[in-house]
Short mmCIF file of C-alpha atoms in Angstrom, two decimals:
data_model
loop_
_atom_site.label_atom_id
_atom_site.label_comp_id
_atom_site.label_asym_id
_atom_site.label_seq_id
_atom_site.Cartn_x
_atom_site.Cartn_y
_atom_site.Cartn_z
CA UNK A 1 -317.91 -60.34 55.28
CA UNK A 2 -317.18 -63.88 53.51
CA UNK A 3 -317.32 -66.67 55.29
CA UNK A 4 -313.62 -67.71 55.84
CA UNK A 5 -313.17 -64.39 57.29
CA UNK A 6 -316.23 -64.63 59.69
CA UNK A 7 -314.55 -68.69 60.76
CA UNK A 8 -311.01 -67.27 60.74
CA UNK A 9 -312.59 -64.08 63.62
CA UNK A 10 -314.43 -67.29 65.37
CA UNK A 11 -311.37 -69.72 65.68
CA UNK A 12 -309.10 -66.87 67.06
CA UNK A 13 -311.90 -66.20 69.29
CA UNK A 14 -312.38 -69.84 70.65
CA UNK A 15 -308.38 -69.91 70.47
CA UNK A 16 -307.83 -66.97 72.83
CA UNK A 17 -310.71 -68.51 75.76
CA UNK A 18 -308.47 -71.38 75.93
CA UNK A 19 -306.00 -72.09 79.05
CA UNK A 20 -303.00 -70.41 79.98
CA UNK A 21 -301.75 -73.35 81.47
CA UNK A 22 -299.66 -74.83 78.48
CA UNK A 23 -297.53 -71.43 78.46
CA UNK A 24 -295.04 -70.07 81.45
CA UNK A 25 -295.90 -66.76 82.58
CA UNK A 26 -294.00 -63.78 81.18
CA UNK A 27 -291.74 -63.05 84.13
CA UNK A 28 -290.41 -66.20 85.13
CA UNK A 29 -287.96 -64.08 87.17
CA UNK A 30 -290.89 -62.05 89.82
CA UNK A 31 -292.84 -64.19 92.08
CA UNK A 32 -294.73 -60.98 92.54
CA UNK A 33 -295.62 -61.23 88.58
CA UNK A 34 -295.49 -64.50 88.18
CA UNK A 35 -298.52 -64.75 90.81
CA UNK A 36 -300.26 -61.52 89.64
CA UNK A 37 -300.69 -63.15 86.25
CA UNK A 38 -301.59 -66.37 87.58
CA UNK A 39 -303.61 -65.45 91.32
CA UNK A 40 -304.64 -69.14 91.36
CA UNK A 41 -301.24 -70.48 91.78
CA UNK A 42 -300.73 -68.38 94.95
CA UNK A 43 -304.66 -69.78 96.11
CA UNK A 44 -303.06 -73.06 95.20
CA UNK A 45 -299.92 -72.72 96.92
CA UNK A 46 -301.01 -70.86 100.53
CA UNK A 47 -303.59 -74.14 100.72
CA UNK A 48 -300.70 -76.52 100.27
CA UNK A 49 -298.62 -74.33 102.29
CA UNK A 50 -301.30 -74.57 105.53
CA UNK A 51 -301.85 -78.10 104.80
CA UNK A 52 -298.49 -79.33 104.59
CA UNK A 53 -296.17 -76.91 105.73
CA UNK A 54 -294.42 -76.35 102.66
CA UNK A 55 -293.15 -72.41 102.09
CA UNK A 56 -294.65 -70.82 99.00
CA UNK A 57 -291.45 -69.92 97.83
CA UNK A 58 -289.81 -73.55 97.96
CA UNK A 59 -292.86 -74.37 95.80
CA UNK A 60 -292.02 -71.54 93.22
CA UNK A 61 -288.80 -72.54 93.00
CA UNK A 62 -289.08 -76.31 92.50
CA UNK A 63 -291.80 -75.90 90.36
CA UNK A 64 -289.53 -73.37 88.13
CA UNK A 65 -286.67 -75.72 88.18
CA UNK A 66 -289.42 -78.67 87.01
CA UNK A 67 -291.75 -77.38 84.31
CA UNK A 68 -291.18 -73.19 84.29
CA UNK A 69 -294.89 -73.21 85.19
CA UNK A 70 -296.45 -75.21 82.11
CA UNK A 71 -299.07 -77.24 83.06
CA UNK A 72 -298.58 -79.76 80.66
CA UNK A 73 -294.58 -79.88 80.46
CA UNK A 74 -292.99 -83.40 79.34
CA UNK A 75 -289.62 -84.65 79.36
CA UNK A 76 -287.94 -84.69 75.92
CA UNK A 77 -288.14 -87.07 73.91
CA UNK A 78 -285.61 -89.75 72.50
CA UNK A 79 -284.52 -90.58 69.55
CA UNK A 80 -282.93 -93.38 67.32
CA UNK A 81 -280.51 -93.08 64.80
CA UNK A 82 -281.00 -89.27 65.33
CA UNK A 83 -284.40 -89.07 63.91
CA UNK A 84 -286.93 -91.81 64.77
CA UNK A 85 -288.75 -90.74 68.09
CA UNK A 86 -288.69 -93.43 70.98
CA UNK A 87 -290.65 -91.91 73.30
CA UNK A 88 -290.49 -89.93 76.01
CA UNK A 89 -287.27 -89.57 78.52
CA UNK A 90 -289.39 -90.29 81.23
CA UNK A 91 -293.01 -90.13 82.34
CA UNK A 92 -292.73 -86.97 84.26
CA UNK A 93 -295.68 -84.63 83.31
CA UNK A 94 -297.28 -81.72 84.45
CA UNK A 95 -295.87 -78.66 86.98
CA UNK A 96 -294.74 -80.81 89.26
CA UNK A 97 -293.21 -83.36 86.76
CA UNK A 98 -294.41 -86.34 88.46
CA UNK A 99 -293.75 -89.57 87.49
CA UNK A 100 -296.66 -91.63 86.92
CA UNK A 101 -295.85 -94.30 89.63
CA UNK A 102 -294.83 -91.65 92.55
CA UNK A 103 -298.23 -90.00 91.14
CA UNK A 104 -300.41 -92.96 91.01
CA UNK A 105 -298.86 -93.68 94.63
CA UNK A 106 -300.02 -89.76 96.16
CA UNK A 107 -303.65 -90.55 94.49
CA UNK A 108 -304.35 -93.65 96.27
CA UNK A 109 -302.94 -92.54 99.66
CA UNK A 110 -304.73 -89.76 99.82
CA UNK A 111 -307.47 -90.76 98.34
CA UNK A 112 -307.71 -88.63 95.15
CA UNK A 113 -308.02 -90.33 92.11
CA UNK A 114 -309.00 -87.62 90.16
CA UNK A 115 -305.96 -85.65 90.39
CA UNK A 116 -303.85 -84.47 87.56
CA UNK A 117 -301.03 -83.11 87.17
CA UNK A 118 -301.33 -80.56 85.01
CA UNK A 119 -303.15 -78.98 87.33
CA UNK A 120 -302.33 -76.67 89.95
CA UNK A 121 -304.30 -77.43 93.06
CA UNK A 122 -303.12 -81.00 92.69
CA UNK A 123 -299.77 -80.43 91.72
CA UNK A 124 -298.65 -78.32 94.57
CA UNK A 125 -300.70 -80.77 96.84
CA UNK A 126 -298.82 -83.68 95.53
CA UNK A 127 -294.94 -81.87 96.12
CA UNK A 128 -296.30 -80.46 99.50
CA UNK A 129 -297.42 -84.24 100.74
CA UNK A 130 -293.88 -85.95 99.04
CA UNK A 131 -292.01 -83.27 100.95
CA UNK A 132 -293.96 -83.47 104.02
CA UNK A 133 -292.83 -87.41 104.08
CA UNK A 134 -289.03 -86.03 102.78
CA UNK A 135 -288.64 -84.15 106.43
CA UNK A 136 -290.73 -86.86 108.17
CA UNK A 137 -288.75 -89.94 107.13
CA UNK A 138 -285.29 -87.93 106.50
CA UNK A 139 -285.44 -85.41 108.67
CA UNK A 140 -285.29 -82.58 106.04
CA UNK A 141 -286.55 -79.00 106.62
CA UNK A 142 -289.84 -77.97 104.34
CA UNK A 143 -286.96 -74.66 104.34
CA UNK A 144 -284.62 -76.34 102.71
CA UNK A 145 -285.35 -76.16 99.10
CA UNK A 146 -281.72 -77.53 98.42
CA UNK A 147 -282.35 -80.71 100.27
CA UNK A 148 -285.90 -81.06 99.09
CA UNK A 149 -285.29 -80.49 95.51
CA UNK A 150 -282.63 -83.46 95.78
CA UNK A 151 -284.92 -85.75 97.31
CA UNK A 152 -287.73 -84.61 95.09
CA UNK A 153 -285.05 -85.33 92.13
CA UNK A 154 -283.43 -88.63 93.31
CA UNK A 155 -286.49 -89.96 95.30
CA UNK A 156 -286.00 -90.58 99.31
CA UNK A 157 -283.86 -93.99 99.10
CA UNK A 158 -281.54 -92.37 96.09
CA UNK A 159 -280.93 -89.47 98.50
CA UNK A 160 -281.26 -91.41 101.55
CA UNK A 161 -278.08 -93.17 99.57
CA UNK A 162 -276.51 -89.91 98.20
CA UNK A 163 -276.72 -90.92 95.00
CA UNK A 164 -276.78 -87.16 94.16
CA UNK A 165 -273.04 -87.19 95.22
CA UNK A 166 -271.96 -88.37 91.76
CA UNK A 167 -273.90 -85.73 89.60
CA UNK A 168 -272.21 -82.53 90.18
CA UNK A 169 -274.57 -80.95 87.34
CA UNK A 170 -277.77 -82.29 90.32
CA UNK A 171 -275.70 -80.31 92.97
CA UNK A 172 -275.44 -77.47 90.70
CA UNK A 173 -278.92 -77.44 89.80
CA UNK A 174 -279.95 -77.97 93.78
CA UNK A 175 -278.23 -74.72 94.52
CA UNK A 176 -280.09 -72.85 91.77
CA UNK A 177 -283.17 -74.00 93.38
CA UNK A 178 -282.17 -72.98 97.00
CA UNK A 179 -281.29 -69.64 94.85
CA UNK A 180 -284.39 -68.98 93.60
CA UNK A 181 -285.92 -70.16 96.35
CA UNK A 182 -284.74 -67.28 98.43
CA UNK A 183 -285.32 -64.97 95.99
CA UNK A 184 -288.96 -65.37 95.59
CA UNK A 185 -289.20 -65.29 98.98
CA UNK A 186 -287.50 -61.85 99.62
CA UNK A 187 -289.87 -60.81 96.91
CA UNK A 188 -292.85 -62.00 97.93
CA UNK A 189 -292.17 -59.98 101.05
CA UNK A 190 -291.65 -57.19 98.87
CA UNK A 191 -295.33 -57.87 97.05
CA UNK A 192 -297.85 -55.65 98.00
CA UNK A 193 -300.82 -57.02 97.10
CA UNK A 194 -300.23 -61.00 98.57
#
């Protein structure tokens, strides 16, 4: 065997131990697949779901809506004069799509500073602890993935102000989330090995 065979066999090798986290899972439309593929997120998501109160299925759903389950999702970006790229949208990154100063803000109150966001564990940590303070200081149910998702979107004082009011494409999106949200619940019931 020559040798650019024998390094082509070894890079697809090292290529396929890599991370499943930059790609969505297949079925992006089963909670019960989604979380067979990937049995960490549910791990991930019960934790955050004890800790915080948060149900699993208002985390699916949010973090669908955010990043369809890649770990290392960014905003577009923009552009100039059609082609030269400005940078990003905004710094949202990871499942969660976090911005870096809401992020930088969940790290130093509860004392992680080695959390990222493209990680699982700390993303669902980070939306269960930002919607735990959503239902404390606005009285919203952890339930109510509608709600949540437009306080998650808008941040508590552009909710708190409504400011979701004048995007009817938001409100639109909100009820997709509450959508989904029931959906992967009623099949997580259904799933017989969670």
């Amino acid at each position: 065997m020559s040798r650019h065979v024998r390094a082509l066999i070894l890079l697809l090798f090292v290529a396929s131990c890599g991370s499943t986290e930059g790609t969505a899972p297949r079925n992006l439309e089963n909670a019960c697949d989604i979380l067979n593929e990937r049995p960490h997120y549910l791990r991930a998501m019960r934790r955050t779901e004890r800790k915080w109160g948060v149900p699993v299925a208002v985390q699916m759903a949010t973090i669908h809506q955010e990043s369809k389950f890649i770990g290392n999702a960014r905003t577009p970006l923009r552009y100039t004069l059609g082609v030269i790229p400005m940078g990003r949208q905004s710094s949202a990154y990871g499942y969660s799509q976090a911005l870096d100063g809401t992020w930088a803000e969940y790290k130093q109150k509860q004392s992680r500073p080695r959390a990222k966001r493209d990680n699982i564990n700390d993303a669902t940590d980070f939306m269960g602890w930002y919607m735990h303070q959503t239902q404390t200081g606005l009285g919203v149910s952890k339930r109510d993935a509608k709600n949540q998702y437009l306080a998650y979107h808008e941040g508590r004082s552009g909710y708190a102000r409504g400011s979701y009011n004048a995007k009817p494409w938001l409100l639109t999106v909100s009820d997709k989330v509450q959508t989904r949200a029931i959906l992967y619940e009623n099949q997580l019931r259904a799933c017989r090995k969670l």
